[in-house]
mmCIF file of C-alpha atoms in Angstrom:
data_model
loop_
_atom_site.group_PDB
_atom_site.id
_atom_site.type_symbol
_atom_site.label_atom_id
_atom_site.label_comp_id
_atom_site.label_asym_id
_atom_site.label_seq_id
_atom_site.Cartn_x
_atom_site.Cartn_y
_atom_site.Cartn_z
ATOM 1 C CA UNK A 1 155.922 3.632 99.977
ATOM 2 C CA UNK A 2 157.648 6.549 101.568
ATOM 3 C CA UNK A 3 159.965 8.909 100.566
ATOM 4 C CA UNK A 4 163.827 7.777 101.269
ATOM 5 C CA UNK A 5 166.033 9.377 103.288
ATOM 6 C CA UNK A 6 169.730 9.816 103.709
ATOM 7 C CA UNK A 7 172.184 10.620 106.201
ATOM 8 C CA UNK A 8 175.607 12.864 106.222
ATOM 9 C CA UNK A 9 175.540 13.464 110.101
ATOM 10 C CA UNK A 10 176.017 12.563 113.319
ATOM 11 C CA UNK A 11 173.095 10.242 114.791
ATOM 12 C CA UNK A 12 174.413 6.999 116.283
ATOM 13 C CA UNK A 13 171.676 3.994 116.146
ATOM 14 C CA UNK A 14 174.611 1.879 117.427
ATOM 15 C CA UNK A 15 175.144 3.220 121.094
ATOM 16 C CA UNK A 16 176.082 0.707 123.268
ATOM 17 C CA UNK A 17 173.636 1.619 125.873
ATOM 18 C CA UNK A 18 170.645 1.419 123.224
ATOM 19 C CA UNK A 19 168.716 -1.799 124.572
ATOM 20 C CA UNK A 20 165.452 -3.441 124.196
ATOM 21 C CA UNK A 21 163.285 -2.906 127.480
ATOM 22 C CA UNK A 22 160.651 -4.752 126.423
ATOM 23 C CA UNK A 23 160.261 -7.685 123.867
ATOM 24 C CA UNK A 24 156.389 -8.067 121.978
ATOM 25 C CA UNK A 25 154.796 -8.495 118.300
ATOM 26 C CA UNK A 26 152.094 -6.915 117.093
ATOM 27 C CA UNK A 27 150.073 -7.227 113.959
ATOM 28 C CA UNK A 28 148.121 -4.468 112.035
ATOM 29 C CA UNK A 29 146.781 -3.896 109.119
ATOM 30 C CA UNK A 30 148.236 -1.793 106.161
ATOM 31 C CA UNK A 31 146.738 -0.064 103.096
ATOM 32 C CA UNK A 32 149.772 0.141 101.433
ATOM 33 C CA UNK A 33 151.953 2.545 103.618
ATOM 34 C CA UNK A 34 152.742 0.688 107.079
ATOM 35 C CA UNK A 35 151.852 2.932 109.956
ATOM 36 C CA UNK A 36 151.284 2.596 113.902
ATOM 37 C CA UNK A 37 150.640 4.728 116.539
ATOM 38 C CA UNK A 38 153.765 4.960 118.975
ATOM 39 C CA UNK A 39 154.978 7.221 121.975
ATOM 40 C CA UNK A 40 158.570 8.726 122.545
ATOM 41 C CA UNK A 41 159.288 9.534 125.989
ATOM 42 C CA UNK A 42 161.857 11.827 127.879
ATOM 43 C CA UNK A 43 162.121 11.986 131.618
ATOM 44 C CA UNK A 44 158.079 13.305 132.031
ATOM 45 C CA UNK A 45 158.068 14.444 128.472
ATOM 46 C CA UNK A 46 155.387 12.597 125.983
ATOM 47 C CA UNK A 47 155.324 13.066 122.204
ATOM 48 C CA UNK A 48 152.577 10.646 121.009
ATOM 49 C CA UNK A 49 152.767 9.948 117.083
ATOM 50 C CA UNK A 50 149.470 9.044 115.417
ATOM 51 C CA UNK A 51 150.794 7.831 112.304
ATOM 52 C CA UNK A 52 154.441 6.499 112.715
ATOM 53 C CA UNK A 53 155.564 5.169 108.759
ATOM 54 C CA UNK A 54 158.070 1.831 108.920
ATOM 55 C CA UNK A 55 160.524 2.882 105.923
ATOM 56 C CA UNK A 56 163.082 0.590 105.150
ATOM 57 C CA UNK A 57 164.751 2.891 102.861
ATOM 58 C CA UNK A 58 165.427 4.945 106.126
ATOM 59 C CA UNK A 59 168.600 4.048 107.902
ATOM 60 C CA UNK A 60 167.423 6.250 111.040
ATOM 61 C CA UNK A 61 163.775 7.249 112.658
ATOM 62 C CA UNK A 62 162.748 10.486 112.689
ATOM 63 C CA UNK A 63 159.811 12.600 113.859
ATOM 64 C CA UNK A 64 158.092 15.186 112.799
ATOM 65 C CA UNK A 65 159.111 18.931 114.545
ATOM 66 C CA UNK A 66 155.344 19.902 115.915
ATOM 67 C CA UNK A 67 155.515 16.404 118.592
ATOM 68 C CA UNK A 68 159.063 17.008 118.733
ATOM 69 C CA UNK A 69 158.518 20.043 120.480
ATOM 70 C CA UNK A 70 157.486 18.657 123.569
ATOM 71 C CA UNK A 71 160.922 16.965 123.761
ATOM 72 C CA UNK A 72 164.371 18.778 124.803
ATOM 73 C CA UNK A 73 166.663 18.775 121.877
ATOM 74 C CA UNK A 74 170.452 17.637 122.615
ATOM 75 C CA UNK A 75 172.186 20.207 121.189
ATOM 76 C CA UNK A 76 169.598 22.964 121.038
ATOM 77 C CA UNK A 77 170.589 24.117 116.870
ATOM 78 C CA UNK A 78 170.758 21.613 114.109
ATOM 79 C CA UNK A 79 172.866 18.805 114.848
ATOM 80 C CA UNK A 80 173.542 17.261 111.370
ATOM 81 C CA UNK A 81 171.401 17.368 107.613
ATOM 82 C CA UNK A 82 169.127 14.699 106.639
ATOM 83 C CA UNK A 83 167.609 14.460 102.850
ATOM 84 C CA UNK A 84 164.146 14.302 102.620
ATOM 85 C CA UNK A 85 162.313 13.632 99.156
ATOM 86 C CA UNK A 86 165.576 14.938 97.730
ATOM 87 C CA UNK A 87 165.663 18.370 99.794
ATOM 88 C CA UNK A 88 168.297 19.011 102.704
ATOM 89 C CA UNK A 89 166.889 19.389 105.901
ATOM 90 C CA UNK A 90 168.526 20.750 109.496
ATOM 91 C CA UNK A 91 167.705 18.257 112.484
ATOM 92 C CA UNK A 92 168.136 18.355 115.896
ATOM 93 C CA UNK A 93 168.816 14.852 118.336
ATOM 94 C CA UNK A 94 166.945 13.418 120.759
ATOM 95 C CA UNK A 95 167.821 10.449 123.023
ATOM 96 C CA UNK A 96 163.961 9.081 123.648
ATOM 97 C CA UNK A 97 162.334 5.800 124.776
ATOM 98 C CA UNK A 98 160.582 4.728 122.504
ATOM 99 C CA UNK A 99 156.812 2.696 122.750
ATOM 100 C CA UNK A 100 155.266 0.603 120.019
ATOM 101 C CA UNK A 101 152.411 -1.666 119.963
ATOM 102 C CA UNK A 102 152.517 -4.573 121.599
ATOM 103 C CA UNK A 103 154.572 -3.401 124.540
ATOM 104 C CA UNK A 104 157.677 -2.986 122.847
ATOM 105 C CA UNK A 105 160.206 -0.403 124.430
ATOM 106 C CA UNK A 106 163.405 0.887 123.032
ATOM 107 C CA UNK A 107 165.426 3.090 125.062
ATOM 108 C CA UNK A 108 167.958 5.528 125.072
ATOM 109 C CA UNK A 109 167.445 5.614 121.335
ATOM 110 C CA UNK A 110 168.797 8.808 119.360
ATOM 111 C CA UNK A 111 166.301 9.833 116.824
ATOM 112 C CA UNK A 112 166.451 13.435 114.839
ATOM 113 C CA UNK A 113 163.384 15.734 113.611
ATOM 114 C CA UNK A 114 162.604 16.607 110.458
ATOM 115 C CA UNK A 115 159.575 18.580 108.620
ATOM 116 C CA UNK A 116 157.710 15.843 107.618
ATOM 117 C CA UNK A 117 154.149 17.785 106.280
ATOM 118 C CA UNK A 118 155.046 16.702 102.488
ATOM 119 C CA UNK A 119 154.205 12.981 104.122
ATOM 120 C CA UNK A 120 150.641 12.916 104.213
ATOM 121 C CA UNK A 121 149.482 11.901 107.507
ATOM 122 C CA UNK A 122 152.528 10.628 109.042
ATOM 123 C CA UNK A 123 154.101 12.682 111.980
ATOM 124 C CA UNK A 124 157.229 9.572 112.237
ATOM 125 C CA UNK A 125 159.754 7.742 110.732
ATOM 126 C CA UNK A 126 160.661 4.474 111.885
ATOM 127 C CA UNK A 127 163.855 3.393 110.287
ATOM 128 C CA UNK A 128 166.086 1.042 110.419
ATOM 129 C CA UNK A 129 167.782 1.351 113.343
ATOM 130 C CA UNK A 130 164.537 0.071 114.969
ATOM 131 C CA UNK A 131 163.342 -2.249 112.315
ATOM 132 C CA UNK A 132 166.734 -3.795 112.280
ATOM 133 C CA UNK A 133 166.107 -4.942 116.162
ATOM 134 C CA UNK A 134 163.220 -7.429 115.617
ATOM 135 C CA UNK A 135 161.518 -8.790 112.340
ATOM 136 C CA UNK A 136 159.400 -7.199 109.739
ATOM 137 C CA UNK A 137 156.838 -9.028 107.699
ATOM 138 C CA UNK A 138 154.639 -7.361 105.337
ATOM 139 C CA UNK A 139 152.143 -10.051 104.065
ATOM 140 C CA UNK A 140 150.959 -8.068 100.937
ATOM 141 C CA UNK A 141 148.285 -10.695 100.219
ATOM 142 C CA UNK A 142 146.531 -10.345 103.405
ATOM 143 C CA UNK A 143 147.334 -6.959 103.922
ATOM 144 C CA UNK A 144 149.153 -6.876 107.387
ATOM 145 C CA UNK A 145 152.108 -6.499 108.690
ATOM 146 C CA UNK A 146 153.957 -7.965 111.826
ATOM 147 C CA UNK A 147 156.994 -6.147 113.652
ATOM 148 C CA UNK A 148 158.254 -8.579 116.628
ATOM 149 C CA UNK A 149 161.279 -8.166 118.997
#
């Protein structure tokens, strides 16, 4: 699967004021690495990610700095230090909606960026302070897997 990543900063997944907009499933197929498509929003800011990863191994959700530069950082310098494929990494917060398949919305959901080019053709993390909001099931044998809220 995906590289996993640790935490020794700052980003809160457990806000109070974090809430599910929107409640869906979707379904999609997977070729071994679980991606989507998704959309963060800010006010009338849009970062659309072609190729968000699910990671379970990641206890926050992350995106990559080139759509993260349509967004307006929190604290405008490096907020905390995330580990990435066992290198250190500066990252900046955003508080983002965010859109998934199937009509899910998340909002007012902190997420950080990272430099995530050494994961090939994935621009996202979604970790587990999404994932642990609905249910995951990978069905290996069929080859798809389900993410409802």
């Amino acid at each position: 699967m995906t590289a996993r990543y640790g935490h020794a900063g700052v980003l809160d997944s457990n806000r109070k004021n974090v809430h599910v907009e929107r409640h869906g499933a979707f379904t999609q197929t997977h070729d071994g690495c679980l991606n989507s498509m998704a959309f963060v929003s800010q006010g009338d800011r849009v970062a659309v990610l072609h190729a968000a990863r699910w990671d379970t191994g990641s206890n926050y959700t992350y995106i990559d700095r080139c759509p993260a530069s349509a967004l307006d950082p929190e604290g405008g310098s490096a907020d905390f230090v995330s580990g990435v494929a066992g290198e250190m990494n500066e990252s900046r917060s955003y508080t983002v909606d965010l859109q998934l398949p199937g009509g899910i919305r998340i909002s007012n959901i902190e997420i950080g960026d990272l430099d995530l080019s050494s994961l090939r053709n994935c621009d996202a993390i979604i970790g587990m302070d999404i994932i642990s909001k609905g249910k995951l099931i990978v069905d290996g044998k069929a080859g798809t897997f389900t993410f409802e809220i």
